[in-house]
CSV table of N, CA and C in Angstrom, one decimal:
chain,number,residue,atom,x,y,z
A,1128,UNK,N,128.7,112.0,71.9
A,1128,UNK,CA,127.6,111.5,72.7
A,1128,UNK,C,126.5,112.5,72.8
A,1129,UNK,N,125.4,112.0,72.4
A,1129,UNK,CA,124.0,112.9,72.3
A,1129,UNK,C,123.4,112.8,73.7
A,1130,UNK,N,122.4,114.2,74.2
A,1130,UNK,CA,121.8,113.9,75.5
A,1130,UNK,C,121.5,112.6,76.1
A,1131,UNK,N,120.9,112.0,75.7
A,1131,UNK,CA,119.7,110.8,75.5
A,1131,UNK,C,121.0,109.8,76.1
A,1132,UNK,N,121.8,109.6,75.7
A,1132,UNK,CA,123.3,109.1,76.1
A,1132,UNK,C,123.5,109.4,77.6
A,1133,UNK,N,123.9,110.4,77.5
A,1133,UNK,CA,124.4,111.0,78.6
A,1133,UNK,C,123.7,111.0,80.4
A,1134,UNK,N,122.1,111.1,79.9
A,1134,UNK,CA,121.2,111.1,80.7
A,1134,UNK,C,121.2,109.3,81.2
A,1135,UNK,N,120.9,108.8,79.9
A,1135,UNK,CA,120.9,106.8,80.3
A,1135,UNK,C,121.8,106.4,80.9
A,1136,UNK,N,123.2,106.9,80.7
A,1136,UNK,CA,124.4,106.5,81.5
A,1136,UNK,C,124.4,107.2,83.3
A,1137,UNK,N,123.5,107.9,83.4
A,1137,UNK,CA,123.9,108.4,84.6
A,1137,UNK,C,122.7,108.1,85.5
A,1138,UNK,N,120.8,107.4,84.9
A,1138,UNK,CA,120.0,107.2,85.9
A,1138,UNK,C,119.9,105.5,85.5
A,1139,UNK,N,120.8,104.9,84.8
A,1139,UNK,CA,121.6,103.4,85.0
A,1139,UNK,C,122.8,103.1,86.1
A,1140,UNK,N,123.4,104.2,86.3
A,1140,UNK,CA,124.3,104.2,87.8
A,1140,UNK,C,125.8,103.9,87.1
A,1141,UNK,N,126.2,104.1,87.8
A,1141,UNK,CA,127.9,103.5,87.7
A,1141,UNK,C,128.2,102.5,87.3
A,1142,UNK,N,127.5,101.7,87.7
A,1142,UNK,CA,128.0,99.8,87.5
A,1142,UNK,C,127.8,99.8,85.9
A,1143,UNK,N,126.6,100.2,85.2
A,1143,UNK,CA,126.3,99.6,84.0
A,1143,UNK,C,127.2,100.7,83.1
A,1144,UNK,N,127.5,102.1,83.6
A,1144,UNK,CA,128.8,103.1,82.8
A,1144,UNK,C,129.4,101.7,82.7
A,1145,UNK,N,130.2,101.9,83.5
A,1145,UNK,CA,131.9,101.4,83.7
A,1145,UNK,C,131.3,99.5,82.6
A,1146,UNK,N,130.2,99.0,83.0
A,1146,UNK,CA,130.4,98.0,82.3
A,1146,UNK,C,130.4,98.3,80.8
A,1147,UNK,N,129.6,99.6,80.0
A,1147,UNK,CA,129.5,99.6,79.0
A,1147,UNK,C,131.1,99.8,78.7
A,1148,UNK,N,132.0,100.2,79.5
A,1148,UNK,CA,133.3,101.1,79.2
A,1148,UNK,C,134.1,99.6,79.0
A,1149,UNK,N,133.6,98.3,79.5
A,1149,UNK,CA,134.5,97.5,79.1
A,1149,UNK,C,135.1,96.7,80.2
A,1150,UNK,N,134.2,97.2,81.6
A,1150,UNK,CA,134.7,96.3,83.0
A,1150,UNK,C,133.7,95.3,82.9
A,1151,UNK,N,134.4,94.2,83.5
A,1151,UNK,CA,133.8,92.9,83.9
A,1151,UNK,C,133.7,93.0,85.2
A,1152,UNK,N,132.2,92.5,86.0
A,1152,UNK,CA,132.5,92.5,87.3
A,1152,UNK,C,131.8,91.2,87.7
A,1153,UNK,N,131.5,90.8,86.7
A,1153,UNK,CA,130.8,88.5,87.4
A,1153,UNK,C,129.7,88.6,87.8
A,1154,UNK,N,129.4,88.1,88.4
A,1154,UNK,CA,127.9,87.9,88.4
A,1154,UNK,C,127.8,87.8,90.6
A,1155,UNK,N,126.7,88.4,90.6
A,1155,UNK,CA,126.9,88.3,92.2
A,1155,UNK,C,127.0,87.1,92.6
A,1156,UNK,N,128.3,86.6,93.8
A,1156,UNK,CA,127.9,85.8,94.1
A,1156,UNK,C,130.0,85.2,93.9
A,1157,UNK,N,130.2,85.6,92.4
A,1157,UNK,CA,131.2,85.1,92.3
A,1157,UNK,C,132.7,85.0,93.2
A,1158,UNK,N,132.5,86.1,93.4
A,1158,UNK,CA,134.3,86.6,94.1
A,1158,UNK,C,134.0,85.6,95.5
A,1159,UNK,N,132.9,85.2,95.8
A,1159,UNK,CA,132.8,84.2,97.3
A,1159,UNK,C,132.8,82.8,96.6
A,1160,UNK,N,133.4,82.5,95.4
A,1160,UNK,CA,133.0,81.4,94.9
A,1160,UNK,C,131.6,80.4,95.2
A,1161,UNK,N,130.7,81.6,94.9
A,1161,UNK,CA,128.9,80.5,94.7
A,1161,UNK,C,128.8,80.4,93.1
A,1162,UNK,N,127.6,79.9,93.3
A,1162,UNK,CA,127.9,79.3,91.9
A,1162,UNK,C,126.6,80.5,91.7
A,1163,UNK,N,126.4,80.4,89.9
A,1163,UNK,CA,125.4,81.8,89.7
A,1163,UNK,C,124.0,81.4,89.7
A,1164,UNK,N,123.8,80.3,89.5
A,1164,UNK,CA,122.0,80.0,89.6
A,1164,UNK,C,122.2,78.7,90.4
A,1165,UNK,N,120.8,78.7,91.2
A,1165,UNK,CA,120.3,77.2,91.6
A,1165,UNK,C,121.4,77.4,93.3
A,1166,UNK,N,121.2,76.2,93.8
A,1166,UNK,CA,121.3,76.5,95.3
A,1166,UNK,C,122.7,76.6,95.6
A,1167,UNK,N,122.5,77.2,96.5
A,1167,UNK,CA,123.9,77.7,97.1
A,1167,UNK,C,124.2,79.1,96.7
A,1168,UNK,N,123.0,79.1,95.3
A,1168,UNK,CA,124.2,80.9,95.2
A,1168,UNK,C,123.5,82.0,95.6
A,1169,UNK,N,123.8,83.4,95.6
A,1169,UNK,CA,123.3,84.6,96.1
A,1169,UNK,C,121.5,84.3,96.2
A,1170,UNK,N,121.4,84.7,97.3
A,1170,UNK,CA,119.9,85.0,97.5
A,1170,UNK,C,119.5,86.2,96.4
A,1171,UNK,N,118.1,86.0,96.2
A,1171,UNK,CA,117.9,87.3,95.2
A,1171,UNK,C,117.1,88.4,96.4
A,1172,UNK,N,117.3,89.6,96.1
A,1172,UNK,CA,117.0,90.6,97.1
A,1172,UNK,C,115.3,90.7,97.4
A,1173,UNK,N,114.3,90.7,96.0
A,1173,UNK,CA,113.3,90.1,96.6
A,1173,UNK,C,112.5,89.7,97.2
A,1174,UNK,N,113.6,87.9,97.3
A,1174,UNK,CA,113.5,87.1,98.7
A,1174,UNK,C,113.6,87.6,99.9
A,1175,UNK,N,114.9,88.5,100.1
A,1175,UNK,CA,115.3,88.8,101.2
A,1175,UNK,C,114.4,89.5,101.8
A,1176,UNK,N,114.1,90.7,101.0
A,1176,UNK,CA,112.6,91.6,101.4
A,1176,UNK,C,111.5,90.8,102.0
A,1177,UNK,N,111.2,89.5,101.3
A,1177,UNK,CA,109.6,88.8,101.6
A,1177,UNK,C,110.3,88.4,102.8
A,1178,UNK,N,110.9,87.9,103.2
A,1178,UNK,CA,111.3,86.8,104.5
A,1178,UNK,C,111.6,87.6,105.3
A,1179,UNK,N,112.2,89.1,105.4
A,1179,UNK,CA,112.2,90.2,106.4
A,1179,UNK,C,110.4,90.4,106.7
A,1180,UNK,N,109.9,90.6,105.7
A,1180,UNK,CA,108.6,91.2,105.7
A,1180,UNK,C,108.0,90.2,107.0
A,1181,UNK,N,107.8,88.5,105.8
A,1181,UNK,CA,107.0,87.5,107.1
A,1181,UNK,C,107.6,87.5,108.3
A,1182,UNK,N,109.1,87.3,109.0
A,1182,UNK,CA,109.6,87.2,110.3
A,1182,UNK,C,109.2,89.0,111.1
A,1183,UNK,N,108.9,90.0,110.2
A,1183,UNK,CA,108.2,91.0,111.5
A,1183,UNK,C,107.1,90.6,111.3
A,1184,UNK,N,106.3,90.1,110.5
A,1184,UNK,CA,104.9,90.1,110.7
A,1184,UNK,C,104.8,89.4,112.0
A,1185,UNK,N,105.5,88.2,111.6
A,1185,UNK,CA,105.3,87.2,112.7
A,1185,UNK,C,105.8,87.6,114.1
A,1186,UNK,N,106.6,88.5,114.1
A,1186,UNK,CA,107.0,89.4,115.5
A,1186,UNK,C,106.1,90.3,115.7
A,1187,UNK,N,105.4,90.7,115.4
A,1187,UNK,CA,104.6,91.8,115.4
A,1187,UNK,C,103.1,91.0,115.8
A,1188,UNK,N,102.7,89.7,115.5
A,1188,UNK,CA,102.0,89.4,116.0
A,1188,UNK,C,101.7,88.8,117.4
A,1189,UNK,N,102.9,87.7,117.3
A,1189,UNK,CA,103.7,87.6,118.9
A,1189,UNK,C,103.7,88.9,119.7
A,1190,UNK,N,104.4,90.0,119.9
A,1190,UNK,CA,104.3,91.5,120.1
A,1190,UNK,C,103.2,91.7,120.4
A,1191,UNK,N,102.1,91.9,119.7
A,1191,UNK,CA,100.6,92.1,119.9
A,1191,UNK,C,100.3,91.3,120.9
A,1192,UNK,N,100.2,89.6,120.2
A,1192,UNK,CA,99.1,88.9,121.1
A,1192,UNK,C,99.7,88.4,122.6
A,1193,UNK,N,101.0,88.6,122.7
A,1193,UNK,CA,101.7,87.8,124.0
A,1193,UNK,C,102.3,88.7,124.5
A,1194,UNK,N,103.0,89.3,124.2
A,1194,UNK,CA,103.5,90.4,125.5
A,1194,UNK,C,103.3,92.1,125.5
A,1195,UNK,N,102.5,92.6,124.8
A,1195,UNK,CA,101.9,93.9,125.1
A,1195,UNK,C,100.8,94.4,125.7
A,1196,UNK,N,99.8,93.3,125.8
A,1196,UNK,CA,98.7,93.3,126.3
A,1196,UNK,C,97.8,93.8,125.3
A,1197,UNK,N,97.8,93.1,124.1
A,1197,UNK,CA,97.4,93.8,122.9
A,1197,UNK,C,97.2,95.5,123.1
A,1198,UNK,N,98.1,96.1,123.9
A,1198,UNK,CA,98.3,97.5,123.7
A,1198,UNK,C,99.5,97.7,122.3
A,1199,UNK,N,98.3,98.9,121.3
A,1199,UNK,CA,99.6,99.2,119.9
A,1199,UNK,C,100.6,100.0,120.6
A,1200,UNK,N,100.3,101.1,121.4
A,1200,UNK,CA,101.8,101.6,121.8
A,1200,UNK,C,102.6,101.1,121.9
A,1201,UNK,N,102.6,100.0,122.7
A,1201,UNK,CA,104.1,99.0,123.2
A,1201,UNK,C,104.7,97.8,122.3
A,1202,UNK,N,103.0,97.7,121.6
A,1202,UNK,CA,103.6,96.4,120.4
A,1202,UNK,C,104.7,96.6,119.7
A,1203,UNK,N,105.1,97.6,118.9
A,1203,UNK,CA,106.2,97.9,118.2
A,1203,UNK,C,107.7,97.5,118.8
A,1204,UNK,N,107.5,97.9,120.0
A,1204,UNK,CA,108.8,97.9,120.6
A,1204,UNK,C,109.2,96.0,120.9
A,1205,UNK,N,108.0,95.4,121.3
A,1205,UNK,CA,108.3,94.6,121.7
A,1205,UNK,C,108.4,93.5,120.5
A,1206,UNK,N,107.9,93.9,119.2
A,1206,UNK,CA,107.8,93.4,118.1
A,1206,UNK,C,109.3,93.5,117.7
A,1207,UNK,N,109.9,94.6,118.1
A,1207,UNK,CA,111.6,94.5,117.9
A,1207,UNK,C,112.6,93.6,118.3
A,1208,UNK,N,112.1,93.7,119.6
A,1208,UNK,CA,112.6,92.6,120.4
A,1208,UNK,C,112.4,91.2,120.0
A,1209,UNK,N,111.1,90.7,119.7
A,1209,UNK,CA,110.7,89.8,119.4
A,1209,UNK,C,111.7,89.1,118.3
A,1210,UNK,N,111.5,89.9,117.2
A,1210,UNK,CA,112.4,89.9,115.6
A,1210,UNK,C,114.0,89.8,116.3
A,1211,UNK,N,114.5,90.2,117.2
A,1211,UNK,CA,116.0,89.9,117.1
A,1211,UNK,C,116.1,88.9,117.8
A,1212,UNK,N,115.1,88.6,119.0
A,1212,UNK,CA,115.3,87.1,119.5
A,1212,UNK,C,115.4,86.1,118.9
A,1213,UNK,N,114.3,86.2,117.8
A,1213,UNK,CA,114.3,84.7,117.0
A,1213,UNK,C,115.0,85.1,115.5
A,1214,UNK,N,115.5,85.8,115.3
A,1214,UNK,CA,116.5,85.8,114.3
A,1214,UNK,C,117.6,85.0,114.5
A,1215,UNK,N,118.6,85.7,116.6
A,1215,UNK,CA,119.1,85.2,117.2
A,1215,UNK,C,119.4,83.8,117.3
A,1216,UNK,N,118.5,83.1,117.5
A,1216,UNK,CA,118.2,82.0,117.9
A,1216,UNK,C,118.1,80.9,116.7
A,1217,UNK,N,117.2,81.5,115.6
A,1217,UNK,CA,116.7,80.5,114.8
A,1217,UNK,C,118.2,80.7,113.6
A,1218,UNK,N,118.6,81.6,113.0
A,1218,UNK,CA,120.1,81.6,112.6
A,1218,UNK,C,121.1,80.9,113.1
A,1219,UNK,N,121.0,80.9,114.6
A,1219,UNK,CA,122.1,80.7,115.0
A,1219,UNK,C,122.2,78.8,115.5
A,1220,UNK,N,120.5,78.4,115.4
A,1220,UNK,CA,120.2,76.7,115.4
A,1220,UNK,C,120.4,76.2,114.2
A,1221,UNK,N,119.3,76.9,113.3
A,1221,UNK,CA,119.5,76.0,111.8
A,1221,UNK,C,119.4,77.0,110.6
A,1222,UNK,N,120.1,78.3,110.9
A,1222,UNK,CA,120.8,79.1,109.8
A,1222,UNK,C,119.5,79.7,109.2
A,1223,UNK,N,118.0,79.7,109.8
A,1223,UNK,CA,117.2,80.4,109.0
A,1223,UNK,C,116.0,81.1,110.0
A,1224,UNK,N,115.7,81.9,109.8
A,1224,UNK,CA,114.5,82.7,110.6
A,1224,UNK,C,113.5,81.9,109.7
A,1225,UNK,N,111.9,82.4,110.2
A,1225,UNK,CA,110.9,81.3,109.6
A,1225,UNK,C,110.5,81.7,108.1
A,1226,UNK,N,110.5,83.0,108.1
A,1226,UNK,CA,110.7,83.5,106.6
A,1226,UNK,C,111.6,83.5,106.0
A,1227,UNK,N,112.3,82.6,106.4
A,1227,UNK,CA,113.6,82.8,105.2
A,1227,UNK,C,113.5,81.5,105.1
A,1228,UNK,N,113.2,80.3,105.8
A,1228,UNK,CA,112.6,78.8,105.3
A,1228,UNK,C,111.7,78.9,104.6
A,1229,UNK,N,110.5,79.6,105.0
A,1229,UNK,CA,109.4,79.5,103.8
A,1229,UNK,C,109.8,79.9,102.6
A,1230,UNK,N,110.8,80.6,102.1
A,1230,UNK,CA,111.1,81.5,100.7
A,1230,UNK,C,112.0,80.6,100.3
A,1231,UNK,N,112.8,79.6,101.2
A,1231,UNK,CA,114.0,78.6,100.5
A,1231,UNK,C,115.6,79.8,101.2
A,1232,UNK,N,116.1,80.3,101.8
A,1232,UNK,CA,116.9,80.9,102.3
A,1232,UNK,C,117.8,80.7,103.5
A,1233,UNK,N,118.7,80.7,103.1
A,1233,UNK,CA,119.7,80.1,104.3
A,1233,UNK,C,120.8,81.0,105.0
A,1234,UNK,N,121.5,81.1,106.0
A,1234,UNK,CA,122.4,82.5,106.1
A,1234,UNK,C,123.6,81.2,106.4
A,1235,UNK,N,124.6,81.6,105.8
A,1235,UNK,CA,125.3,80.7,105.8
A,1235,UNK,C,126.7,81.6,106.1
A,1236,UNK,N,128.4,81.0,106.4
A,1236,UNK,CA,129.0,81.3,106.9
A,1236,UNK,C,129.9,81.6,105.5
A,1237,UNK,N,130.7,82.8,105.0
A,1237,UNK,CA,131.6,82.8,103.7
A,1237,UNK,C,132.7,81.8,103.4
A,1238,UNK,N,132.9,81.6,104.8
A,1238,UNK,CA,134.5,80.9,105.0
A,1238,UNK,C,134.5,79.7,105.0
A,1239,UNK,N,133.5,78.9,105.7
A,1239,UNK,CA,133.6,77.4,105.4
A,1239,UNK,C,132.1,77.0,104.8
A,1240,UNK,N,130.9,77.9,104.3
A,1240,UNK,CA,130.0,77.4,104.1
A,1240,UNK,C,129.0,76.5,104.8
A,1241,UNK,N,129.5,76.9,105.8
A,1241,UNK,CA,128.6,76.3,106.9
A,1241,UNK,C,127.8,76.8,108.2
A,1242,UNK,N,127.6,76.1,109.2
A,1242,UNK,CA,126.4,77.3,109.7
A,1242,UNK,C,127.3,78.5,110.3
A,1243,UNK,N,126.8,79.4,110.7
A,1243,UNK,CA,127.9,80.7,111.3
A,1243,UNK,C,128.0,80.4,113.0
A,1244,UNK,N,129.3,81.0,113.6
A,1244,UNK,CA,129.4,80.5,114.9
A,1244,UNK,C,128.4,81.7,115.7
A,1245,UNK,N,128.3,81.3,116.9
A,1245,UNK,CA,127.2,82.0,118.1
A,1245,UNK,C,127.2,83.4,117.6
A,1246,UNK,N,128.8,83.8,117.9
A,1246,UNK,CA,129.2,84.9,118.0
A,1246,UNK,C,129.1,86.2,116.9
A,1247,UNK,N,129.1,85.0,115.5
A,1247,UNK,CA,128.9,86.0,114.0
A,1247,UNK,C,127.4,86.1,114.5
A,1248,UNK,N,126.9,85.2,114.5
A,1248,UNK,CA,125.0,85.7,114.5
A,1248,UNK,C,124.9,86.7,115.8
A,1249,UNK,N,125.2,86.6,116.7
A,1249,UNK,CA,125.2,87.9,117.6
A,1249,UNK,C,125.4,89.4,117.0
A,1250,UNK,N,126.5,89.2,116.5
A,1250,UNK,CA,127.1,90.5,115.9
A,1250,UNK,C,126.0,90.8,114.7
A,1251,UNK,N,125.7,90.4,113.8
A,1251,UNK,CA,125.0,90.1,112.8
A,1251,UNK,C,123.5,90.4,113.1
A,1252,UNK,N,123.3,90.0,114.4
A,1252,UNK,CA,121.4,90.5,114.9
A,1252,UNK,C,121.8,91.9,115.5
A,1253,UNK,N,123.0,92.2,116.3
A,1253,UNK,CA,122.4,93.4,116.5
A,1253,UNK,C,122.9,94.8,115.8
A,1254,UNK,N,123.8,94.4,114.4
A,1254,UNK,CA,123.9,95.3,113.6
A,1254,UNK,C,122.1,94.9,112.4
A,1255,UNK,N,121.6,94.1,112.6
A,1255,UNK,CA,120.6,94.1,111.7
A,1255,UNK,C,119.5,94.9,112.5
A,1256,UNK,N,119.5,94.6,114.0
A,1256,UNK,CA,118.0,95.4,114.6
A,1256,UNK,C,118.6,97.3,114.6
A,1257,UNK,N,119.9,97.7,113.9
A,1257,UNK,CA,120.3,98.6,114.1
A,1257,UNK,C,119.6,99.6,112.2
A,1258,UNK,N,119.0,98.3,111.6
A,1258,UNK,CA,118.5,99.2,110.3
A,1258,UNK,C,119.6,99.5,109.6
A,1259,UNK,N,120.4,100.0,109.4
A,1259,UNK,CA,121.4,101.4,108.3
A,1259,UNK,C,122.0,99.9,108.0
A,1260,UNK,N,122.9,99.3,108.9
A,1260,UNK,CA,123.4,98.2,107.9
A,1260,UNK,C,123.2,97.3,106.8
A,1261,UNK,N,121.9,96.5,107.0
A,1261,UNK,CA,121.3,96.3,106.4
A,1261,UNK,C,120.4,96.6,104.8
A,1262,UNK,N,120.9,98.2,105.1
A,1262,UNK,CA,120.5,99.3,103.8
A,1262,UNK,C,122.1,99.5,103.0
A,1263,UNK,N,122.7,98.9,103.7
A,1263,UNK,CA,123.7,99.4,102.8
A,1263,UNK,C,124.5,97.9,102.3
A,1264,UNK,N,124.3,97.5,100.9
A,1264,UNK,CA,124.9,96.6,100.2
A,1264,UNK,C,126.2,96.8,99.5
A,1265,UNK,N,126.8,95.8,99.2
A,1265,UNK,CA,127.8,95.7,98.3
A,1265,UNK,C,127.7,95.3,97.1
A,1266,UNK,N,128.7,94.5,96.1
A,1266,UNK,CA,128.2,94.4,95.0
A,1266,UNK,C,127.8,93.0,94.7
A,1267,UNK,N,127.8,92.2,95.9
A,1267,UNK,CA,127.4,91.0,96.0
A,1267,UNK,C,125.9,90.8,96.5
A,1268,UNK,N,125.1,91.9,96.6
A,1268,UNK,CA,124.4,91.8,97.4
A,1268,UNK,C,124.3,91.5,98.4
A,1269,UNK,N,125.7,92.1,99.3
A,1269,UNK,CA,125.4,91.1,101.0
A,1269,UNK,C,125.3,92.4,101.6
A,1270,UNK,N,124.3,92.9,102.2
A,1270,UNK,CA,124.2,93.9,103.3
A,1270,UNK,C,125.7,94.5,104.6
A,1271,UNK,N,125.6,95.1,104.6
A,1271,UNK,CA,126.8,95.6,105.8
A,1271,UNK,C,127.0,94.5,107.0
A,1272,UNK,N,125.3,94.2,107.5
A,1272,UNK,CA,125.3,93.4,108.7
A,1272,UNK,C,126.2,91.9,108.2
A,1273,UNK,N,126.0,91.8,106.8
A,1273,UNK,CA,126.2,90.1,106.9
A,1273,UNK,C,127.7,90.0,106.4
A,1274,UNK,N,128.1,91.3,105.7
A,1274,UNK,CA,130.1,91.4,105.7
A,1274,UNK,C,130.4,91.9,106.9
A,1275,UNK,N,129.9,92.4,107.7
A,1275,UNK,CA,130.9,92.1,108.7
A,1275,UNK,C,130.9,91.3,109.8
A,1276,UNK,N,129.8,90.4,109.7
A,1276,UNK,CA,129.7,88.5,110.5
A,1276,UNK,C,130.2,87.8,109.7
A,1277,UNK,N,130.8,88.1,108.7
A,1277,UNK,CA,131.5,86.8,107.3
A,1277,UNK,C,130.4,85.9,107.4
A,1278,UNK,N,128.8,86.7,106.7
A,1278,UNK,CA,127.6,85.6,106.5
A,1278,UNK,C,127.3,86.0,105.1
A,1279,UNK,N,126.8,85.0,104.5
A,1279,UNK,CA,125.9,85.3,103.3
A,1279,UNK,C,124.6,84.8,103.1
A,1280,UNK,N,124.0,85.1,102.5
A,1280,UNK,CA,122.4,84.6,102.8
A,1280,UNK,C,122.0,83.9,101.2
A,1281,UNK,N,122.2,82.7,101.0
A,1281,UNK,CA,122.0,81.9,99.8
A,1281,UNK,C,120.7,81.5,99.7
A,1282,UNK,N,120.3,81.0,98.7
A,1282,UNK,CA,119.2,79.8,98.4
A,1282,UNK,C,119.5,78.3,98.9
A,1283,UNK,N,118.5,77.8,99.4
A,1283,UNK,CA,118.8,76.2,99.9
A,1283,UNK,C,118.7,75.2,98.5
């Protein structure tokens, strides 16, 4: 094995080593039996990004214009609040915050594929307004917050 080798295999990561070595690992999405394209299967991360992005914007504007007193000091905080309320709420009515409807995204339950109970989206909002969970994925692409609510976040 020449440098040039050596170096490709280590800033391509582990996953693509081990696949060159001859492991199969499926396609995200699989081991939860989704299917690999088209609806129902793994959200692409992306999405996830834009629909996080629009649901703070849209907290952050709420935050500003309704309960800070358009003061920036306090908007942030209340833009927090804001973002886990209607996460809260809007997951836990029809499985989507508003950016995650406008992108086509749904948070759905692993176990019966359907919406998640009160209690997973509780746990699930306040390991998400906690940040770190969220940063830390698996190989399915499901964030910390949404394995340990048994949620996944699909395409509609």
């Amino acid at each position: 094995m020449d440098n040039r080798e050596a170096i490709g295999s280590w800033l391509s990561g582990p996953r693509t080593a081990a696949e060159d070595m001859g492991a199969d690992f499926g396609y995200r999405g699989e081991r939860l039996g989704l299917p690999q394209e088209g609806p129902g299967s793994i959200a692409p991360v992306g999405r996830r990004f834009a629909a996080v992005f629009i649901d703070w914007a849209l907290a952050a504007l709420i935050g500003y214009g309704l309960l800070s007193g358009r003061n920036l000091d306090t908007a942030n905080n209340w833009a927090l609040v804001v973002f886990l309320v209607m996460s809260l709420l809007t997951v836990g009515t029809v499985g989507s915050t508003p950016g995650k409807r406008l992108l086509g995204l749904r948070v759905i339950s692993v176990n019966g594929l359907g919406k998640l109970a009160v209690w997973r989206v509780a746990v699930r909002t306040v390991l998400l307004g906690l940040a770190v969970p969220a940063l830390v994925w698996d190989r399915d692409s499901r964030g910390l917050h949404d394995r340990l609510s048994g949620a996944v976040q699909v395409r509609i």
